[in-house]
XYZ file of C-alpha atoms in Angstrom:
553
model
C -7.371 -13.375 9.081
C -8.934 -14.870 12.161
C -11.036 -17.960 11.516
C -13.223 -17.568 14.590
C -13.736 -15.427 17.658
C -11.372 -17.733 19.535
C -8.494 -16.102 17.645
C -9.436 -12.645 18.930
C -7.431 -12.285 22.127
C -7.856 -8.615 22.834
C -9.973 -5.543 22.134
C -10.236 -4.455 18.495
C -9.567 -1.051 16.933
C -10.826 0.173 13.575
C -9.110 2.592 11.197
C -10.506 4.689 8.376
C -7.779 5.095 5.738
C -9.087 7.730 3.321
C -6.556 8.145 0.516
C -6.488 9.947 -2.811
C -7.333 6.832 -4.813
C -9.459 4.837 -2.393
C -11.117 4.578 1.012
C -10.623 1.611 3.320
C -11.761 0.528 6.748
C -9.538 -1.937 8.576
C -9.882 -3.676 11.950
C -6.869 -4.709 14.052
C -6.337 -6.754 17.187
C -4.909 -4.227 19.639
C -2.774 -6.827 21.429
C -1.061 -8.337 18.378
C -1.529 -5.669 15.642
C -3.009 -8.450 13.478
C -5.247 -7.260 10.644
C -8.542 -9.119 10.967
C -10.638 -7.745 8.117
C -11.012 -4.780 5.785
C -12.973 -3.385 2.856
C -11.884 -0.972 0.114
C -13.720 1.325 -2.318
C -12.026 3.222 -5.157
C -12.607 6.989 -5.245
C -13.186 8.895 -8.476
C -11.056 11.874 -9.354
C -12.452 14.668 -11.512
C -10.302 16.681 -13.933
C -12.578 19.532 -15.057
C -9.689 21.515 -16.579
C -5.998 21.127 -17.255
C -4.229 20.963 -13.888
C -7.451 20.811 -11.850
C -8.070 17.792 -9.604
C -11.288 17.468 -7.581
C -13.284 14.876 -5.648
C -16.846 14.789 -4.359
C -16.822 15.088 -0.527
C -20.186 13.292 -0.380
C -18.760 10.353 -2.319
C -15.818 10.222 0.087
C -18.148 10.237 3.115
C -20.426 7.591 1.574
C -17.379 5.414 0.834
C -16.380 5.570 4.526
C -19.816 4.395 5.648
C -19.809 1.660 3.004
C -16.368 0.405 4.034
C -17.349 0.342 7.713
C -20.566 -1.581 7.023
C -18.906 -4.092 4.670
C -16.017 -4.710 7.069
C -18.451 -5.305 9.929
C -20.333 -7.807 7.747
C -17.065 -9.633 7.026
C -16.243 -9.740 10.737
C -19.647 -11.258 11.372
C -18.901 -13.961 8.804
C -15.722 -14.696 10.775
C -17.757 -14.986 13.998
C -16.082 -11.876 15.400
C -18.339 -9.688 17.543
C -18.103 -6.064 16.357
C -18.873 -4.905 19.902
C -15.194 -5.695 20.523
C -14.293 -2.604 18.431
C -13.437 -0.070 21.124
C -12.154 2.865 19.087
C -11.740 4.229 15.563
C -8.784 6.141 14.108
C -8.811 8.315 11.003
C -5.977 8.608 8.519
C -6.461 10.840 5.493
C -5.016 12.365 2.361
C -3.544 15.669 3.487
C -3.937 19.226 2.120
C -7.121 18.333 0.167
C -9.506 21.172 0.956
C -13.244 21.071 1.721
C -15.630 23.908 2.587
C -19.149 23.022 3.724
C -22.291 24.624 5.158
C -22.616 23.944 8.886
C -26.400 24.448 8.744
C -27.181 22.061 5.876
C -24.140 19.785 6.016
C -23.675 20.167 2.260
C -20.277 20.776 0.642
C -20.166 24.183 -1.046
C -17.785 22.980 -3.757
C -15.922 19.818 -4.684
C -12.891 18.952 -2.589
C -9.808 20.556 -4.169
C -7.208 17.769 -4.112
C -3.665 18.271 -2.830
C -2.039 17.912 -6.274
C -4.365 20.460 -7.934
C -2.510 23.247 -9.782
C -5.172 25.921 -10.305
C -3.713 28.179 -7.617
C -0.422 28.949 -9.366
C -1.308 32.590 -10.050
C -2.547 32.889 -6.444
C 0.831 31.623 -5.258
C 2.688 34.062 -7.508
C 0.729 37.078 -6.278
C 1.134 36.029 -2.624
C 4.862 35.437 -3.070
C 5.367 39.074 -4.068
C 3.985 40.144 -0.693
C 6.503 38.154 1.394
C 9.529 40.255 2.388
C 12.787 38.733 1.145
C 14.401 39.514 4.475
C 11.638 37.819 6.481
C 9.941 34.765 5.012
C 7.559 34.565 7.957
C 5.397 31.990 6.158
C 8.169 29.394 5.966
C 9.610 30.208 9.391
C 6.216 29.703 11.056
C 4.927 26.772 8.972
C 8.057 24.955 7.759
C 6.549 24.992 4.261
C 7.394 26.740 0.985
C 4.629 28.778 -0.620
C 3.181 26.269 -3.082
C -0.018 25.116 -4.768
C 0.362 21.953 -2.640
C -0.978 23.357 0.630
C -4.506 24.123 1.806
C -4.374 27.883 2.434
C -3.958 28.786 -1.231
C -6.728 26.363 -2.226
C -9.042 27.968 0.324
C -8.023 31.420 -0.918
C -8.986 30.354 -4.465
C -12.386 29.127 -3.279
C -13.012 32.410 -1.470
C -12.056 34.354 -4.595
C -13.904 32.286 -7.200
C -16.916 30.422 -5.768
C -19.915 32.589 -4.932
C -21.552 29.911 -2.746
C -18.440 29.857 -0.576
C -18.252 33.653 -0.436
C -21.909 33.930 0.611
C -21.582 31.224 3.275
C -18.527 32.982 4.716
C -20.352 36.320 4.777
C -23.233 34.664 6.637
C -20.822 32.759 8.930
C -22.160 29.390 7.774
C -18.912 28.109 6.208
C -16.616 25.542 7.785
C -13.207 24.667 6.363
C -11.306 21.466 6.834
C -9.015 18.907 5.323
C -10.589 15.486 4.728
C -10.143 14.415 8.361
C -12.199 17.382 9.601
C -14.973 16.749 7.069
C -15.166 13.082 8.080
C -14.977 13.619 11.849
C -17.639 16.374 11.710
C -19.927 14.181 9.599
C -19.370 10.912 11.492
C -19.984 12.555 14.884
C -23.358 13.969 13.870
C -22.815 16.677 11.267
C -25.548 19.304 11.606
C -26.741 17.465 14.713
C -23.810 18.203 16.975
C -20.846 17.115 14.856
C -17.482 18.239 16.223
C -15.292 20.457 14.040
C -11.804 19.158 14.861
C -8.482 18.408 13.222
C -5.171 17.204 14.625
C -1.750 18.867 14.683
C -0.379 16.819 11.766
C -3.127 17.874 9.376
C -3.178 21.449 10.668
C 0.557 21.692 9.962
C -0.148 21.170 6.230
C -2.493 24.121 5.790
C 0.058 27.008 5.906
C -2.174 28.632 8.536
C -0.721 26.793 11.540
C 2.273 27.830 13.614
C 4.255 24.625 14.155
C 6.105 26.157 17.128
C 3.125 27.384 19.166
C 0.842 24.606 17.789
C -1.955 27.106 17.154
C -3.655 28.779 14.224
C -1.621 31.884 13.499
C -3.384 35.253 13.257
C -0.680 36.793 11.059
C -0.821 33.888 8.609
C -4.629 33.968 8.462
C -4.528 37.706 7.761
C -1.865 37.208 5.081
C -4.003 34.638 3.261
C -7.246 36.459 4.048
C -8.808 33.478 5.857
C -11.490 34.095 8.531
C -10.338 32.218 11.631
C -13.905 31.257 12.598
C -13.916 28.842 9.627
C -11.065 26.794 11.039
C -11.435 23.574 13.040
C -10.294 23.176 16.638
C -6.797 21.674 16.755
C -6.302 18.609 18.936
C -3.530 16.100 19.519
C -3.349 13.005 17.306
C -4.576 10.704 20.080
C -7.635 11.701 22.119
C -11.393 11.225 21.993
C -12.896 13.706 19.524
C -16.462 12.399 19.572
C -18.649 9.326 19.121
C -19.933 7.681 15.945
C -23.567 8.764 15.555
C -24.779 6.294 12.899
C -24.138 2.917 11.323
C -22.941 -0.413 12.668
C -20.430 1.235 15.015
C -22.718 3.869 16.513
C -21.406 4.963 19.910
C -17.785 3.951 19.272
C -15.340 6.808 19.986
C -13.263 8.370 17.225
C -10.035 8.822 19.155
C -7.162 8.948 16.692
C -6.396 11.270 13.792
C -3.221 11.533 11.719
C -2.426 12.724 8.222
C -1.620 9.620 6.189
C 2.161 10.101 6.128
C 2.358 10.718 9.863
C 0.163 7.652 10.381
C 2.602 5.565 8.346
C 5.522 6.894 10.431
C 3.704 5.766 13.585
C 2.656 2.466 11.993
C 6.278 1.779 11.018
C 7.127 2.558 14.672
C 9.674 5.204 13.707
C 9.561 6.758 17.174
C 13.294 7.461 17.478
C 15.169 10.497 16.245
C 16.648 9.677 12.816
C 14.289 6.841 11.902
C 12.715 7.248 8.461
C 10.075 5.644 6.261
C 8.928 6.033 2.664
C 5.305 5.475 1.643
C 4.409 4.635 -1.960
C 0.838 5.681 -2.674
C -0.642 8.126 -5.178
C 2.421 10.209 -4.367
C 5.585 9.241 -2.557
C 6.479 10.625 0.872
C 9.688 10.134 2.821
C 9.594 11.252 6.469
C 12.453 11.306 8.958
C 11.672 11.738 12.655
C 13.671 14.688 14.064
C 12.341 14.352 17.623
C 11.311 17.457 19.538
C 13.406 19.719 17.284
C 12.214 21.565 14.180
C 14.925 20.936 11.592
C 14.687 23.392 8.697
C 15.922 22.146 5.353
C 18.472 23.815 3.085
C 17.743 21.321 0.316
C 14.074 21.612 -0.563
C 12.480 19.466 2.151
C 9.540 20.359 4.387
C 9.508 20.731 8.156
C 6.290 19.283 9.511
C 4.603 17.939 12.643
C 5.155 14.181 12.824
C 2.700 13.388 15.649
C 1.542 14.306 19.136
C 0.194 11.162 20.760
C -1.900 12.656 23.549
C -2.934 16.056 24.887
C -0.187 16.054 27.483
C 2.430 14.314 25.336
C 5.283 16.150 23.593
C 5.112 16.995 19.901
C 7.498 15.275 17.476
C 8.625 16.840 14.209
C 9.802 15.412 10.893
C 11.655 16.368 7.760
C 9.626 15.368 4.718
C 10.288 14.942 1.040
C 7.108 14.957 -1.037
C 6.767 13.503 -4.546
C 3.461 14.292 -6.280
C 3.285 11.356 -8.689
C 4.184 7.767 -7.769
C 1.304 5.277 -7.919
C -0.583 7.887 -9.932
C 1.741 7.226 -12.881
C 0.579 3.587 -12.943
C -3.037 4.691 -12.851
C -2.255 7.119 -15.688
C -0.769 4.339 -17.836
C -3.943 2.340 -17.173
C -6.619 5.017 -17.547
C -5.087 7.513 -19.996
C -2.879 5.447 -22.300
C -4.541 2.066 -21.808
C -1.295 0.073 -22.054
C -2.323 -1.917 -18.976
C -5.778 -3.029 -17.858
C -4.992 -3.359 -14.154
C -2.352 -1.701 -12.007
C -0.832 -5.110 -11.214
C 0.082 -5.657 -14.887
C 2.871 -3.088 -14.680
C 5.121 -5.593 -12.912
C 4.555 -8.227 -15.615
C 5.368 -5.782 -18.422
C 8.490 -4.514 -16.660
C 9.654 -8.064 -15.977
C 9.435 -8.975 -19.675
C 12.249 -6.590 -20.583
C 14.103 -6.042 -17.295
C 15.300 -2.636 -18.472
C 13.985 0.693 -19.713
C 16.450 0.486 -22.627
C 17.622 4.040 -21.849
C 14.038 5.357 -21.813
C 13.451 7.858 -18.981
C 10.046 8.980 -17.709
C 9.611 12.163 -15.629
C 5.964 12.120 -14.437
C 5.783 15.804 -13.506
C 2.024 15.926 -14.136
C 1.582 18.466 -11.322
C 4.954 20.131 -11.590
C 7.840 18.945 -9.435
C 7.600 18.877 -5.645
C 10.634 18.273 -3.419
C 13.433 19.077 -3.784
C 12.688 21.394 -6.742
C 9.300 23.004 -5.976
C 9.029 23.816 -9.667
C 5.444 24.287 -10.901
C 6.565 24.963 -14.493
C 7.663 21.342 -15.035
C 5.536 18.875 -16.977
C 5.793 15.178 -17.691
C 8.105 13.931 -20.406
C 9.403 10.632 -21.778
C 12.978 10.822 -23.113
C 15.251 8.485 -25.027
C 12.652 6.885 -27.280
C 13.862 4.848 -30.259
C 12.166 2.552 -32.774
C 12.995 -0.321 -30.435
C 11.057 1.174 -27.499
C 7.755 -0.521 -26.658
C 5.204 -0.404 -23.869
C 7.283 -2.743 -21.681
C 10.181 -0.292 -21.653
C 7.814 2.566 -20.810
C 6.347 0.498 -17.963
C 9.853 -0.164 -16.626
C 10.746 3.534 -16.962
C 7.629 4.456 -14.974
C 8.752 2.243 -12.081
C 12.279 3.644 -12.279
C 10.819 7.163 -12.127
C 9.334 6.451 -8.699
C 12.722 5.191 -7.493
C 14.710 8.088 -8.957
C 12.373 10.603 -7.301
C 12.892 8.833 -3.975
C 16.673 8.975 -4.519
C 16.482 12.752 -4.929
C 14.581 13.044 -1.648
C 16.973 10.728 0.186
C 20.007 12.682 -1.045
C 18.465 15.935 0.231
C 17.599 14.335 3.565
C 21.108 12.943 3.996
C 22.559 16.428 3.422
C 20.133 18.045 5.880
C 20.541 15.452 8.616
C 24.281 14.996 8.154
C 24.110 11.248 8.799
C 23.213 9.193 5.693
C 20.453 6.634 6.176
C 21.836 3.091 6.281
C 18.562 1.579 5.063
C 15.051 2.668 4.073
C 11.825 1.324 5.590
C 8.996 1.284 3.068
C 5.246 0.774 3.001
C 2.224 1.470 0.823
C 0.345 -0.295 -1.944
C 3.166 -0.181 -4.488
C 5.539 -2.139 -2.240
C 3.851 -5.376 -3.355
C 5.698 -4.856 -6.664
C 8.949 -6.780 -6.191
C 10.584 -5.261 -9.277
C 9.928 -1.784 -7.881
C 11.438 -2.738 -4.525
C 14.550 -4.216 -6.119
C 14.916 -1.173 -8.375
C 14.636 1.054 -5.318
C 17.454 -0.782 -3.554
C 19.599 -0.613 -6.703
C 19.025 3.103 -7.291
C 19.478 4.112 -3.632
C 22.356 1.655 -3.253
C 21.237 0.839 0.295
C 18.982 -1.980 1.557
C 15.216 -1.481 1.367
C 13.184 -3.007 4.218
C 9.564 -3.735 3.409
C 7.074 -4.401 6.187
C 5.334 -7.743 5.716
C 2.216 -6.060 7.127
C 1.750 -3.429 4.398
C -1.155 -1.559 6.030
C 1.076 0.610 8.186
C -0.877 3.824 7.515
C -4.079 2.324 8.886
C -2.121 0.635 11.663
C -0.721 4.002 12.789
C -4.213 5.502 12.972
C -5.429 2.470 14.929
C -2.507 2.707 17.351
C -3.239 6.396 18.027
C -6.938 5.652 18.556
C -6.387 2.657 20.801
C -3.813 4.473 22.948
C -6.009 7.531 23.594
C -6.857 8.520 27.153
C -10.274 7.057 27.968
C -9.739 4.143 25.556
C -6.413 2.654 26.638
C -6.507 -0.628 24.749
C -3.225 -0.162 22.822
C 0.090 0.284 24.612
C 2.726 2.421 22.895
C 5.428 1.458 25.361
C 8.446 0.126 23.429
C 8.411 -3.231 25.203
C 4.745 -3.774 24.297
C 4.962 -2.929 20.590
C 4.750 -5.846 18.178
C 7.920 -6.515 16.195
C 7.543 -5.597 12.533
C 8.596 -8.453 10.241
C 10.579 -7.134 7.284
C 11.462 -8.385 3.799
C 14.907 -7.136 2.812
C 15.999 -6.068 -0.704
C 19.767 -5.630 -1.202
C 21.340 -3.674 -4.088
C 22.204 -6.007 -6.970
C 24.071 -3.639 -9.286
C 27.377 -1.854 -8.792
C 27.533 1.686 -7.490
C 28.893 3.081 -10.775
C 25.939 1.795 -12.794
C 23.532 3.191 -10.189
C 25.167 6.635 -10.463
C 25.093 6.634 -14.277
C 21.381 5.853 -14.357
C 20.659 8.486 -11.731
C 22.662 11.216 -13.499
C 20.851 10.472 -16.778
C 17.531 10.748 -14.955
C 18.551 14.184 -13.663
C 19.255 15.294 -17.250
C 15.691 14.280 -18.109
C 14.353 16.234 -15.124
C 16.078 19.381 -16.347
C 14.356 18.981 -19.722
C 10.954 18.881 -17.990
C 11.501 22.189 -16.174
C 10.206 25.443 -17.661
C 7.732 23.684 -19.935
C 4.765 25.841 -18.919
C 5.332 29.408 -20.027
C 1.906 30.629 -21.230
C -1.592 30.914 -19.848
C -4.275 28.705 -21.310
C -6.471 30.651 -23.749
C -9.355 28.282 -23.002
C -9.470 28.334 -19.219
C -10.609 31.912 -18.751
C -8.829 31.714 -15.411
C -5.398 33.310 -14.954
C -4.406 30.658 -12.425
C -4.204 27.902 -15.041
C -0.810 27.509 -16.673
C -0.545 24.964 -19.429
C 0.881 23.979 -22.729
C -0.776 21.409 -24.924
C -1.930 18.401 -22.892
C 0.806 16.019 -21.801
C -0.915 13.127 -23.551
C -0.626 14.983 -26.874
C 3.156 15.251 -26.636
C 3.633 11.679 -25.527
C 1.295 10.155 -28.095
C 2.543 12.308 -30.961
C 6.161 11.571 -30.068
C 5.438 7.879 -29.943
C 3.671 7.943 -33.278
C 6.561 9.775 -34.924
C 9.397 7.854 -33.326
C 8.025 4.424 -32.617
C 4.932 3.882 -34.686
C 1.604 2.786 -33.336
C 2.454 -0.894 -33.613
C 5.357 -0.513 -31.165
C 3.108 1.275 -28.649
C 0.896 -1.805 -28.670
C 3.867 -4.105 -28.277
C 3.223 -5.700 -31.676
C 6.501 -6.818 -33.294
């Protein structure tokens, strides 16, 4: 970080990075891409029923204000004048759905998080209405019909929450993903806040035509969504409005990208065929396909990568989405208690250096790409009396790498040219064991950016480059070189293939687990068996004994 204002050579740009697990605000030097200061606040997740995942939109908004204020205080302590901050970008968890009252500014229900599963029966009933000969939903959106995307979450809210129904009837309801909720609130809310989103976030709703780059009337009618609820769609880089409160009042919000698109920009994957993988709550591998929509035959999504200016061309990407990556570490911490902090996972894994043929499939929210199988649930296979918490920790890290391998294999088949290396970013990349495992399991080099905040950097780049701001050049010759740490495969290809094929056997055992409706939920959209924790704990007790779970010899 800069020690004094003398180190600040150019205008500054801030970035809100609102993720599933936390909110951060980061400030970069627009000339060097140096991170000067940041602040982070963890966000609570609510699990009111099996398969339901919610967050409080007010808590998310408050966390953004808190992070901005705390970061500005830290800049002051570094003798950096916050008046140098010329623009703010927003990066956000995608698909998470918020409906609020435009007259009061109050959310009408908790935010329904992207990995929530309550809409499975909604998906099943909608699927029956799509002609087999004309899957117009996928052809227009690039997406499979899934609980993952916003339209089915919004449909559930309209069907089940009276406050939402009443607000829609009275034309008071606004819908948005987290970016829209934040931009509307930060630019004034009920006092003139702008109701906007960008093309990357819109492309994840299943209501947006990725060819015409507009909300689609046929899709809205299919899902039964009133179009007046929807935000205005803008490019990813333009001035949406000005901050109306706080330390940065008057600063333009001029960049907006869904978090995975932001990471693609931050990794500077601007060329056709360049790809990155981000390890956060989930795991998301995106490959830039240029101005062409490439539709997958192997379970990947076609999505909008970015559009960096109103008059700039749109770029598309193929994406492989994994629901549970970093979330499995949080689960080991919060649900099983075998670690006290997320960082401990690396220490435990290092103690044994192997899973000892233990395989973990963390299908807590079903399986996303390439399977799109909502009936799957998490399992741990291959337990023996020798297995302890260190082996389970190692298996959890391997699970993240195996899931990435499945995505990479699908992407290689779709693109026709196998990737020669993988660029990576995200919080989990600080785990060196994970990075080495990833190189071993992919059997190609893994290149880790030494500046890990590429998601926030991408949002800052979009904001700083916007017309009317112009403090960040996106010309290739002006972009800062990304310094990389390289991880080479250290095992032979045969061993890598054996481990991967065994993992796939475990995946097949996780599929089809959910076959009955929950008698307790009272809601036909909830599919469950006994809680995952019950199966894991009971299996451990029977096969290992409680003393082995604790690591006691």
